[in-house]
CSV table of N, CA and C in Angstrom, one decimal:
chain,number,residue,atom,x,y,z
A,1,UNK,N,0.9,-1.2,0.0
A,1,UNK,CA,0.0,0.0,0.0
A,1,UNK,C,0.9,1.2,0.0
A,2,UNK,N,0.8,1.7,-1.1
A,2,UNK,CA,1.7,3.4,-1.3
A,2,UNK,C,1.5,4.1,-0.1
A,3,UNK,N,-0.2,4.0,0.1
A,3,UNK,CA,0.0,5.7,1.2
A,3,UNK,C,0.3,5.2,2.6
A,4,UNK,N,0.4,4.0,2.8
A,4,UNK,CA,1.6,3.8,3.8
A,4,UNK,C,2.6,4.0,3.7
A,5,UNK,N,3.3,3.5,2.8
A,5,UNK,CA,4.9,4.0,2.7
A,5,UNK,C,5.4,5.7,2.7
A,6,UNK,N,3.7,6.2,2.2
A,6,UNK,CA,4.1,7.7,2.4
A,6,UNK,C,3.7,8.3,3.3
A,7,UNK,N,3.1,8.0,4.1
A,7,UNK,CA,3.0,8.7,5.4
A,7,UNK,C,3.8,8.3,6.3
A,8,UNK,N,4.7,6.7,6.0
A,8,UNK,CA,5.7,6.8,6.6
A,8,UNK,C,6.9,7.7,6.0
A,9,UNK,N,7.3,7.9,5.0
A,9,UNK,CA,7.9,8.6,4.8
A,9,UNK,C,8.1,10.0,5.2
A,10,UNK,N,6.4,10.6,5.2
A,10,UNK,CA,6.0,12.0,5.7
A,10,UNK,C,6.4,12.0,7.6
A,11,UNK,N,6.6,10.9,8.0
A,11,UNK,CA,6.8,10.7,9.4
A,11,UNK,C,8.4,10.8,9.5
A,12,UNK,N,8.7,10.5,8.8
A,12,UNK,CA,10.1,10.8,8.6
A,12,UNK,C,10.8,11.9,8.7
A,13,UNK,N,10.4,12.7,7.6
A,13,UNK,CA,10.8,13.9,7.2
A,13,UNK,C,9.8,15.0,8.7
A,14,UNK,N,9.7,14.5,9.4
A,14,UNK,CA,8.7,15.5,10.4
A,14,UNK,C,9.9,15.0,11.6
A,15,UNK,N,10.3,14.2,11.9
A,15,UNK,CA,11.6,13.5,12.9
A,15,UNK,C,12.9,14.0,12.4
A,16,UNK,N,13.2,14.2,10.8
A,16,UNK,CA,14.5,14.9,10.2
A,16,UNK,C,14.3,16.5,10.8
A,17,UNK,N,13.5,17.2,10.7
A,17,UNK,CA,12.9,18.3,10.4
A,17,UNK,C,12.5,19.4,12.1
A,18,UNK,N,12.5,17.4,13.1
A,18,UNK,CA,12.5,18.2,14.8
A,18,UNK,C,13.8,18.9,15.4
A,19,UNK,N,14.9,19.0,14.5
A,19,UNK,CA,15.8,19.4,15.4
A,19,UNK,C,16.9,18.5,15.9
A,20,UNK,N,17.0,17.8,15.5
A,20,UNK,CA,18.2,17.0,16.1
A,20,UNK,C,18.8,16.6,14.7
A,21,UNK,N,18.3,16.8,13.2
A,21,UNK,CA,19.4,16.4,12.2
A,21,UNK,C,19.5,17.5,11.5
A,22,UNK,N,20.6,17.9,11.0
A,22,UNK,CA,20.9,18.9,9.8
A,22,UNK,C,20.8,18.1,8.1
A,23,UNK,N,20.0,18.6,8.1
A,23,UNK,CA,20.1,18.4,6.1
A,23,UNK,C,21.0,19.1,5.6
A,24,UNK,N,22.0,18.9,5.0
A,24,UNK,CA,22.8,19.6,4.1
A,24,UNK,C,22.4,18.8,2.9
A,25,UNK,N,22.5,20.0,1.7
A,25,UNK,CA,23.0,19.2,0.3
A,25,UNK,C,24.4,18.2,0.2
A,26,UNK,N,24.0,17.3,-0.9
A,26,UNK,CA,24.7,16.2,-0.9
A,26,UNK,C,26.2,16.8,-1.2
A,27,UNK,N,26.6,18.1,-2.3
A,27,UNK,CA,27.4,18.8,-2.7
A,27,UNK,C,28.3,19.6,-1.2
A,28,UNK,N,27.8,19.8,-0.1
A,28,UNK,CA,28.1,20.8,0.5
A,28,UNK,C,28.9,19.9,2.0
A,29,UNK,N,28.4,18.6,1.5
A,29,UNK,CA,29.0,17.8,2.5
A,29,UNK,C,29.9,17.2,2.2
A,30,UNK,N,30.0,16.7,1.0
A,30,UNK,CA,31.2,16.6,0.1
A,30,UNK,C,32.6,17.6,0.4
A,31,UNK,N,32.4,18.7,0.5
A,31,UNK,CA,33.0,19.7,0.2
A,31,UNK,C,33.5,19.8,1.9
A,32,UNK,N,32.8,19.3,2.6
A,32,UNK,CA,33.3,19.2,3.7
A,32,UNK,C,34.2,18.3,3.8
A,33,UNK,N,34.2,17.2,4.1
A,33,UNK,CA,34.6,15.8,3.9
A,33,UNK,C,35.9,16.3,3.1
A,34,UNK,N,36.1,17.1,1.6
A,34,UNK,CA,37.1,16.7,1.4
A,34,UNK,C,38.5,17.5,1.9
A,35,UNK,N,37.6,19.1,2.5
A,35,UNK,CA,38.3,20.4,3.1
A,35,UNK,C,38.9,19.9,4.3
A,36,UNK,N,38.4,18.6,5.1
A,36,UNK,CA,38.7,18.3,6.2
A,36,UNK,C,38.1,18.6,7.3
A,37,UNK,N,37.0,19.0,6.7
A,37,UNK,CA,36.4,19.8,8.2
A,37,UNK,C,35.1,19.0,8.4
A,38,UNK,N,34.6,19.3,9.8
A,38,UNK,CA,33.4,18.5,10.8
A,38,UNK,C,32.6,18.6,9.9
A,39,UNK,N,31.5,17.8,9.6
A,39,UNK,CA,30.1,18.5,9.8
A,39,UNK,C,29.9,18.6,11.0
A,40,UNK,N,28.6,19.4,10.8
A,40,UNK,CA,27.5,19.7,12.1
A,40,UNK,C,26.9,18.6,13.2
A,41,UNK,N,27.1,18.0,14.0
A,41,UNK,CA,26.3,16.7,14.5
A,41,UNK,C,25.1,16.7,14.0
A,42,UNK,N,24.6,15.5,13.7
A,42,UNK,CA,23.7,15.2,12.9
A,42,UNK,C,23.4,15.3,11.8
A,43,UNK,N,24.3,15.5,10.8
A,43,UNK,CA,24.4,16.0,9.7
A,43,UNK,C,23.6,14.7,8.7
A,44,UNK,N,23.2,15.3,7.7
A,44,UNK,CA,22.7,13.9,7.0
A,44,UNK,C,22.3,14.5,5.0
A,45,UNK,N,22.6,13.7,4.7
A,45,UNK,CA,21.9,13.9,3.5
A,45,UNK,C,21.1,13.1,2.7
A,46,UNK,N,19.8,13.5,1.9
A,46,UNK,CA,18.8,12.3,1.6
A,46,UNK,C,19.0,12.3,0.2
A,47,UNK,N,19.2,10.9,-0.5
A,47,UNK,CA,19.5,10.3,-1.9
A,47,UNK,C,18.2,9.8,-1.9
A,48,UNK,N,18.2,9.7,-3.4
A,48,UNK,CA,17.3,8.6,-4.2
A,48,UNK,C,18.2,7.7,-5.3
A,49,UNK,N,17.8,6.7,-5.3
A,49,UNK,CA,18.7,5.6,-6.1
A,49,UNK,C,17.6,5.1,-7.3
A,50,UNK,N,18.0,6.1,-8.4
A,50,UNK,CA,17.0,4.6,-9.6
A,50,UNK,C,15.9,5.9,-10.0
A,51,UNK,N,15.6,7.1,-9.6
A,51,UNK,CA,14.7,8.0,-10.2
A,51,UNK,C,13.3,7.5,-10.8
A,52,UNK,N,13.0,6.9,-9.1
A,52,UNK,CA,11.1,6.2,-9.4
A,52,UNK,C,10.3,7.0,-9.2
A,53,UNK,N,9.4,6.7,-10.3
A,53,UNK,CA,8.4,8.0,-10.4
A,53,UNK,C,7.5,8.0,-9.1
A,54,UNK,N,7.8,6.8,-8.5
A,54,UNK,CA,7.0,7.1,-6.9
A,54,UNK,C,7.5,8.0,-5.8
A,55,UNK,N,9.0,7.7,-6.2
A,55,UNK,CA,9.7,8.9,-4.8
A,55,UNK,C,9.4,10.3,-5.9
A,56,UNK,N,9.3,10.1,-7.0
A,56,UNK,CA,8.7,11.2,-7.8
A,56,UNK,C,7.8,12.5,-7.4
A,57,UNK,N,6.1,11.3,-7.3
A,57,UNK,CA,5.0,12.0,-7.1
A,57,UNK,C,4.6,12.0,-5.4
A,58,UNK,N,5.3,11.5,-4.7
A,58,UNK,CA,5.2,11.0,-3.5
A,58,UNK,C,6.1,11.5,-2.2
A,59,UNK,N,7.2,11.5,-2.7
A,59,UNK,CA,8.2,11.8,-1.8
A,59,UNK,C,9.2,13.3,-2.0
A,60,UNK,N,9.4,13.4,-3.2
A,60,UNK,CA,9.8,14.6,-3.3
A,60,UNK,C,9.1,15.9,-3.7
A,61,UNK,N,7.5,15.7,-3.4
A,61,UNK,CA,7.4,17.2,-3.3
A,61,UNK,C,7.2,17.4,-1.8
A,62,UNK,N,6.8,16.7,-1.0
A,62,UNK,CA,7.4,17.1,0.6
A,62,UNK,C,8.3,17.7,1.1
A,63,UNK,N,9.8,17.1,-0.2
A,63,UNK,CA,10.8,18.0,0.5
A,63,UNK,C,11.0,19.1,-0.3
A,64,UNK,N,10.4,19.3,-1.3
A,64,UNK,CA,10.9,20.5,-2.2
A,64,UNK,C,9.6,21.6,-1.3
A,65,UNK,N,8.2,20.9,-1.0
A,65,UNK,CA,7.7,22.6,0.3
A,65,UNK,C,8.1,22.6,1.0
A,66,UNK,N,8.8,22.0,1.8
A,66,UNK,CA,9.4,22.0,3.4
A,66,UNK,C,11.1,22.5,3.1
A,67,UNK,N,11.4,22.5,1.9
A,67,UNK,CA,13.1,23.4,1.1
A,67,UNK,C,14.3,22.4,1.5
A,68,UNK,N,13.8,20.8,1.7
A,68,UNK,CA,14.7,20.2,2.4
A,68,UNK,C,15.9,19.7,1.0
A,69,UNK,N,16.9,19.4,0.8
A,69,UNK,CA,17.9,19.3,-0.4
A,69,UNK,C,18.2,17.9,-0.3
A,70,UNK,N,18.0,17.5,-1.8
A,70,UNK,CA,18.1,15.9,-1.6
A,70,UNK,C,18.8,15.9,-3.1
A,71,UNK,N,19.1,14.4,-3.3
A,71,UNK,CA,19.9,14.2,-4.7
A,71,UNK,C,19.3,13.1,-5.4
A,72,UNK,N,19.2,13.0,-6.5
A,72,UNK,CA,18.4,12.4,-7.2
A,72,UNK,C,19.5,11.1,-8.4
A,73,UNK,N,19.7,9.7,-7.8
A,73,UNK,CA,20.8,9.2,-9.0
A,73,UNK,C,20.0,8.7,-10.0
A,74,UNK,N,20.6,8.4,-11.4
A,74,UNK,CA,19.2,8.0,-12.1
A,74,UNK,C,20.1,7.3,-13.4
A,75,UNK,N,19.4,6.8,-13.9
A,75,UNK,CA,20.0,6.2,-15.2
A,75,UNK,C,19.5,7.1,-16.4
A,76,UNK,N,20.4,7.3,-17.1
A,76,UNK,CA,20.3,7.9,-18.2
A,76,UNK,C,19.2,7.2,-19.3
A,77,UNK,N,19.6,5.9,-19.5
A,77,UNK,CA,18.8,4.8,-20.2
A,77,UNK,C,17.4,4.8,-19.6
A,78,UNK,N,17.1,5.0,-18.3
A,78,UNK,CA,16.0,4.8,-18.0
A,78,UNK,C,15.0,6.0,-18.4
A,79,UNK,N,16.1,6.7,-18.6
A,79,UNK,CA,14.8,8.3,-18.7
A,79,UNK,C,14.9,8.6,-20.0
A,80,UNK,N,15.7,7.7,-20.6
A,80,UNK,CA,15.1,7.8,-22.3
A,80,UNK,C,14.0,6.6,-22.6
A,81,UNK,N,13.9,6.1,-21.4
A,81,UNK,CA,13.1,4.8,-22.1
A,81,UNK,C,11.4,5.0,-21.4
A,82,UNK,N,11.3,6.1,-21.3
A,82,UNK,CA,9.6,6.9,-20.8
A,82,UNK,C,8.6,5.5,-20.2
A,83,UNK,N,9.4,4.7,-19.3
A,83,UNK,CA,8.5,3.9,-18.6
A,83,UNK,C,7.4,4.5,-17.6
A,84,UNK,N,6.8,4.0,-17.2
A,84,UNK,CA,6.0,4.9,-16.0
A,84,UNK,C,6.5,4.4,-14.5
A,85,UNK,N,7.6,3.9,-14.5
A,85,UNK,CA,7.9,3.5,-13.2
A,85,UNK,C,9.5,4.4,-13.0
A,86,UNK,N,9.5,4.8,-14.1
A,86,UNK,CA,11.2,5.8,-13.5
A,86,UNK,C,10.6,7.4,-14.3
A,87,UNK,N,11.2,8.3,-14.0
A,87,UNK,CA,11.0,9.3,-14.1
A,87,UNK,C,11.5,9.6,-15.7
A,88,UNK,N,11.6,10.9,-16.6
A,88,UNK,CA,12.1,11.4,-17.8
A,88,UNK,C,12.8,11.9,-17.7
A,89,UNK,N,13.5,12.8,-18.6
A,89,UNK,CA,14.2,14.1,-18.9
A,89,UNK,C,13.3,15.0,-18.8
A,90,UNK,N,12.0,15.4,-19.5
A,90,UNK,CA,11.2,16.4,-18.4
A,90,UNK,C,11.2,16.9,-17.1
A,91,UNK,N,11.0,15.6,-16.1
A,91,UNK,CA,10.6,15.6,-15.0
A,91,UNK,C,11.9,15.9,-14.5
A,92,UNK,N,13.0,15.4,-14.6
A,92,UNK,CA,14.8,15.3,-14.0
A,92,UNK,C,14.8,17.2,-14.8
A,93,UNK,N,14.5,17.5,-15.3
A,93,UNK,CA,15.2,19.1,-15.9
A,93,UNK,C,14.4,20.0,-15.1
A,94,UNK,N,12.7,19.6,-14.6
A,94,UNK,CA,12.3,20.2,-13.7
A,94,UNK,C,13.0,20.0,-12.3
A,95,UNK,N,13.1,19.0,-12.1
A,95,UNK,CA,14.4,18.8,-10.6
A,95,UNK,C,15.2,19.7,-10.3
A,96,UNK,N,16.2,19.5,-11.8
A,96,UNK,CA,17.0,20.3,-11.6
A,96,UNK,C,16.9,21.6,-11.3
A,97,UNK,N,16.0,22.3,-12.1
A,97,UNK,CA,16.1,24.0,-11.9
A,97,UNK,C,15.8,24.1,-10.7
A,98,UNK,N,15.8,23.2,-9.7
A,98,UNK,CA,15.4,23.7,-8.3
A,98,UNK,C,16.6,23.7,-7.5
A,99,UNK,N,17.0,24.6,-6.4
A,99,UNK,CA,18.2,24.8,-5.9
A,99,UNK,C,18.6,24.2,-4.8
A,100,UNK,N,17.3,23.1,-4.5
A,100,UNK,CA,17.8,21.9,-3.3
A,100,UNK,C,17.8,21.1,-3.9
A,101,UNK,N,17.7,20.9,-5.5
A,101,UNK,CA,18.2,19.3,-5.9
A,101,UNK,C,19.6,19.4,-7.1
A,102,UNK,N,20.1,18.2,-6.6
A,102,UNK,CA,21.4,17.3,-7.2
A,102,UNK,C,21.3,16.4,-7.8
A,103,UNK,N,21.3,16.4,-8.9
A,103,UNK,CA,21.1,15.1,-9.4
A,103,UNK,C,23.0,14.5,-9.6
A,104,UNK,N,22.9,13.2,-9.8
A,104,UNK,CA,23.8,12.6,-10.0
A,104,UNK,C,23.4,11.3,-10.4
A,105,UNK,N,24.9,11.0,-11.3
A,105,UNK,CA,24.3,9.8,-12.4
A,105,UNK,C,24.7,8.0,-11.7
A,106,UNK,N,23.7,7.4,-12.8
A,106,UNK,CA,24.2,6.2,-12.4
A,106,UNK,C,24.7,5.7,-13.9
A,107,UNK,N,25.0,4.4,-14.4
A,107,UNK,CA,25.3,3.9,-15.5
A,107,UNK,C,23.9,4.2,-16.6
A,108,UNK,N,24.2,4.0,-18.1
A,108,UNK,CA,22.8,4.1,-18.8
A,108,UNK,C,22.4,3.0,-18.6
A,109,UNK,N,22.9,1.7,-18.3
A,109,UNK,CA,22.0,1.0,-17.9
A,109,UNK,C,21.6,0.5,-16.5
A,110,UNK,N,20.7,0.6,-16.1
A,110,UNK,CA,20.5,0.2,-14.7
A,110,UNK,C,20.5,-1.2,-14.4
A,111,UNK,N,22.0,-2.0,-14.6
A,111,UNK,CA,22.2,-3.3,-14.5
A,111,UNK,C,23.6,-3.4,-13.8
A,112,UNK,N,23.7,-4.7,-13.1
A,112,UNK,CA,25.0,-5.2,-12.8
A,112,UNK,C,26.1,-5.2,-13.9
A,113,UNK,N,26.9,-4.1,-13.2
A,113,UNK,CA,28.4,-4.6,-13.8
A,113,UNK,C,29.5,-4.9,-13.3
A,114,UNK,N,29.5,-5.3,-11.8
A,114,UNK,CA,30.4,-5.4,-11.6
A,114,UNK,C,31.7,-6.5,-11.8
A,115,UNK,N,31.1,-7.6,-12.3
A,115,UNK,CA,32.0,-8.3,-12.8
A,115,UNK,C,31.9,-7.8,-14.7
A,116,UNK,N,31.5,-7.2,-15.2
A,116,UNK,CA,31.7,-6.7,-16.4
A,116,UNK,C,33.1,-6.2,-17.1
A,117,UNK,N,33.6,-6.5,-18.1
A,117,UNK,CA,35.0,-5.8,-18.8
A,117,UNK,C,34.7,-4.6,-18.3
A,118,UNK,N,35.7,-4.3,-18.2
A,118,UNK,CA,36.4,-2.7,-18.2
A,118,UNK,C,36.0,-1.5,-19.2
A,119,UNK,N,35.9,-2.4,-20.1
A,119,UNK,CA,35.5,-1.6,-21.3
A,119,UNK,C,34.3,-1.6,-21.6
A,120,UNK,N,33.4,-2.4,-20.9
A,120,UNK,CA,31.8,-2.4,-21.0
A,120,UNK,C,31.5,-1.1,-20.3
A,121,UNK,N,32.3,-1.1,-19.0
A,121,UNK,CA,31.8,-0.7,-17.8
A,121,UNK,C,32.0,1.1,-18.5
A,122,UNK,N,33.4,1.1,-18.8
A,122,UNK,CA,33.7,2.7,-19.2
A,122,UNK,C,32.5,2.9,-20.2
A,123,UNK,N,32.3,2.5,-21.3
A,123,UNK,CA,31.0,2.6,-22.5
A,123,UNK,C,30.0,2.7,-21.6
A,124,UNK,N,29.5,2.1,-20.2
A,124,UNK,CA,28.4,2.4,-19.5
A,124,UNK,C,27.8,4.1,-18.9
A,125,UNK,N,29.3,4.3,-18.4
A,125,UNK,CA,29.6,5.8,-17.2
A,125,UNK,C,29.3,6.9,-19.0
A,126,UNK,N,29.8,6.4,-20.1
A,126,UNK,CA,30.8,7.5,-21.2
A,126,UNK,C,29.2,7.9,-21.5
A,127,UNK,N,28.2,7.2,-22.0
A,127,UNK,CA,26.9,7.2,-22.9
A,127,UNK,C,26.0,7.7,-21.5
A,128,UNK,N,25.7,7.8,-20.5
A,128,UNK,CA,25.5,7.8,-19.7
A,128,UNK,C,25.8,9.8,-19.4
A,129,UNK,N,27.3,9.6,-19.1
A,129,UNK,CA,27.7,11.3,-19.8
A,129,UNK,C,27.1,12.2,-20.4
A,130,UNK,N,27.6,11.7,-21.4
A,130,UNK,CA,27.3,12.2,-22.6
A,130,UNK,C,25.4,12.7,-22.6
A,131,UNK,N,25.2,11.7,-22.1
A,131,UNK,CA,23.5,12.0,-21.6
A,131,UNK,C,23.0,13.0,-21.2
A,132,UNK,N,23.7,12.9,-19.8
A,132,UNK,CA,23.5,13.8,-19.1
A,132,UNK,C,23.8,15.5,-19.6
A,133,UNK,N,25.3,15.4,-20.0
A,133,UNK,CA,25.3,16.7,-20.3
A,133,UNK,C,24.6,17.4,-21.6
A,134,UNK,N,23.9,16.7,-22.5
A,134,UNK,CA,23.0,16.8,-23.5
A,134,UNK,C,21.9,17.2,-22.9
A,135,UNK,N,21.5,16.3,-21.9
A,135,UNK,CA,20.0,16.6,-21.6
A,135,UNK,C,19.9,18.0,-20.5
A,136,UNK,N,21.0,18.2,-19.4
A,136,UNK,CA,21.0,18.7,-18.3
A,136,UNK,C,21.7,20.4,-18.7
A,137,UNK,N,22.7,20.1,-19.4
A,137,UNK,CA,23.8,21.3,-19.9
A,137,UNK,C,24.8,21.2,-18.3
A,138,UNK,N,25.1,20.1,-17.9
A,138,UNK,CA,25.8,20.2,-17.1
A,138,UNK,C,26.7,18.7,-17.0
A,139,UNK,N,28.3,19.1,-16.2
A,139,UNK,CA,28.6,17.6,-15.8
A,139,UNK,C,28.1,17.5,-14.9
A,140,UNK,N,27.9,15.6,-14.5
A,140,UNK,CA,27.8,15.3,-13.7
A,140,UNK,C,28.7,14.7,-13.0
A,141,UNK,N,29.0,15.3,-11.4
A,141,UNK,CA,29.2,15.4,-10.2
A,141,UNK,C,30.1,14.5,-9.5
A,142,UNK,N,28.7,13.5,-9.4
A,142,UNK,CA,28.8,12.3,-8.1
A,142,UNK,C,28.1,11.0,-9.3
A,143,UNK,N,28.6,9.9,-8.8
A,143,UNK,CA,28.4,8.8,-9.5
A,143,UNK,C,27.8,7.7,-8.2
A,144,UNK,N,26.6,6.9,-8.7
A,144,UNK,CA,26.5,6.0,-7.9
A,144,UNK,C,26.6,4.5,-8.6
A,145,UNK,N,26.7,3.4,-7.9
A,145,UNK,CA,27.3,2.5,-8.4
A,145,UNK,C,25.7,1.6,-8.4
A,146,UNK,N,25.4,1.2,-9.4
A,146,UNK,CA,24.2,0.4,-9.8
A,146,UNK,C,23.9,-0.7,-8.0
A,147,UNK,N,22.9,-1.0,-7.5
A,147,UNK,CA,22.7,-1.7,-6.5
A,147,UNK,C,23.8,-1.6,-6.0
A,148,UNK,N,24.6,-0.7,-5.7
A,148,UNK,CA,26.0,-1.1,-4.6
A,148,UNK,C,26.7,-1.8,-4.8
A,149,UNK,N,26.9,-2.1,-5.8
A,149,UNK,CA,27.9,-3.5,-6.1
A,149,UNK,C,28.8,-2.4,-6.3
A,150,UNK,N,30.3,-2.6,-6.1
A,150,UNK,CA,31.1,-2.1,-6.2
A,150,UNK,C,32.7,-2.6,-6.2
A,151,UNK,N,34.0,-2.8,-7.0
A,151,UNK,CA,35.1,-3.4,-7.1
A,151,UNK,C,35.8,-2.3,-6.9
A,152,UNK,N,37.1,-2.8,-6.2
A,152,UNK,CA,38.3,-1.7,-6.8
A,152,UNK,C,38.7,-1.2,-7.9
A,153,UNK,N,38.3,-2.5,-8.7
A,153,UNK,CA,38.5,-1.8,-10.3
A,153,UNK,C,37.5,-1.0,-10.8
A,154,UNK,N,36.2,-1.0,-10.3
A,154,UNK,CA,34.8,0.1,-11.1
A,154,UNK,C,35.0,1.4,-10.1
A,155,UNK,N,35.7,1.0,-8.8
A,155,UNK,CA,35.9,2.4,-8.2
A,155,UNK,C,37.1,3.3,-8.8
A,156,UNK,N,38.2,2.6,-8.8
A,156,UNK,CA,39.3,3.1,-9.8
A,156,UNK,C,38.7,3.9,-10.6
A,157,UNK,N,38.2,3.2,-11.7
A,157,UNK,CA,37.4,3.8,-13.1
A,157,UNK,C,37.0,4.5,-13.0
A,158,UNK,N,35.9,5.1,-11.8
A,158,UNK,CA,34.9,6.0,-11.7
A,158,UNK,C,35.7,7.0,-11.2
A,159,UNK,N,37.1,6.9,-10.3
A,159,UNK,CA,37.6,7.9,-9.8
A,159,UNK,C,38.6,8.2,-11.1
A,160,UNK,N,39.2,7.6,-12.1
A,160,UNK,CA,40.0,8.2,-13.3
A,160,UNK,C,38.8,9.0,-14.1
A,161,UNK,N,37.7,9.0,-14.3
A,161,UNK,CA,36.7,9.6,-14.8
A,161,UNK,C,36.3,10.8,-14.3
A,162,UNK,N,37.0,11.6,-13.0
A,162,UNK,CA,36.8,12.2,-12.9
A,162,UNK,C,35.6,13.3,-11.9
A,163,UNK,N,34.7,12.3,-11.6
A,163,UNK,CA,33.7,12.0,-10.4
A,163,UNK,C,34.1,12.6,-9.1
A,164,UNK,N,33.4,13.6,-8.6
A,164,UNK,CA,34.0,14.2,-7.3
A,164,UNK,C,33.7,13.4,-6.2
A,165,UNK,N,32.8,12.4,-6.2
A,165,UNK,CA,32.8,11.3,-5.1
A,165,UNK,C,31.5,10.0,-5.9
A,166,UNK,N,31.8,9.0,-5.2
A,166,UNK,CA,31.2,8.1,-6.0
A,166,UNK,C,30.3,6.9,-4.7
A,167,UNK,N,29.5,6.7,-4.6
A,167,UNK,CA,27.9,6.4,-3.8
A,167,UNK,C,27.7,5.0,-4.1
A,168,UNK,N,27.2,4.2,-3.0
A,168,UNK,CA,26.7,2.8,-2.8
A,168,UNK,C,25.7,2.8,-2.1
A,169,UNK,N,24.6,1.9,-2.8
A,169,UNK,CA,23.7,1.6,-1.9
A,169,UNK,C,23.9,0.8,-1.1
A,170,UNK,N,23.4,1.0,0.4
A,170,UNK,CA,23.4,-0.3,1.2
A,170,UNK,C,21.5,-0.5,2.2
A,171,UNK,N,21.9,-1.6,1.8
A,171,UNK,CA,20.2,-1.6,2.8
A,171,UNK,C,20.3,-2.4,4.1
């Protein structure tokens, strides 16, 4: 049942929002992290993984009235492929022009690579790029790694590519 998950979610964001956590943008924490300095106790920042049109219509306009800054990872493949279960390039360009959201990429395809050639995996991040800054007029950032899967060698990669920090899911 959706409007459970979203009123728990709305329960959520009402506990982030009492005073005991700081929301920073995902960008601003980074920037902490790499200057060397604290964050704030309680510092936190909220991702989305996969650009579903349910944290879509559901979850992130709660935090865009309440101004809370969240980041949005998404597959490039997926938002050309106008399913009704992941978001578009419409919908991601509206995100963007808003000044609490981050988007950041994942591969164009939203599949396992981690045991994939090297050269799959670069053709994944490159088209994926290329996407992004077509559709967005911007690079992208921060990189997350398809379901968390993650090697030394696709972290390597992602860090020769140039990625100011690179994201794993864990549940």
């Amino acid at each position: 049942d959706s409007s459970l998950r979203t009123a728990l979610f709305a329960a959520h964001v009402e506990e982030i929002t009492s005073g005991a956590f700081n929301v920073m943008p995902l960008p601003a924490i980074i920037a902490l992290l790499k200057n060397g300095d604290p964050a704030p106790p309680g510092t936190i920042a909220i991702t989305f993984e996969g650009a579903h049109r349910s944290a879509y219509e559901n979850a992130m306009p709660l935090l865009l009235e309440k101004n809370i800054p969240f980041t949005v990872f998404f597959s490039s493949g997926q938002a050309d492929s106008q399913t009704e279960q992941t978001m578009n390039w419409a919908e991601l360009r509206k995100l963007a022009a808003n000044q609490n959201v981050t988007l950041g990429m994942l591969p164009d395809s939203y599949t396992h690579l981690i045991e994939s050639p090297r050269a799959d995996i670069l053709a994944q991040i490159n088209t994926a790029r290329v996407k992004f800054r077509n559709e967005l007029g911007t690079e992208p950032k921060f990189f997350s790694y398809p379901f968390g899967e993650v090697s030394l060698e696709f972290k390597n990669l992602v860090k020769e590519q140039g990625f100011e920090a690179g994201f794993g899911l864990q549940s």
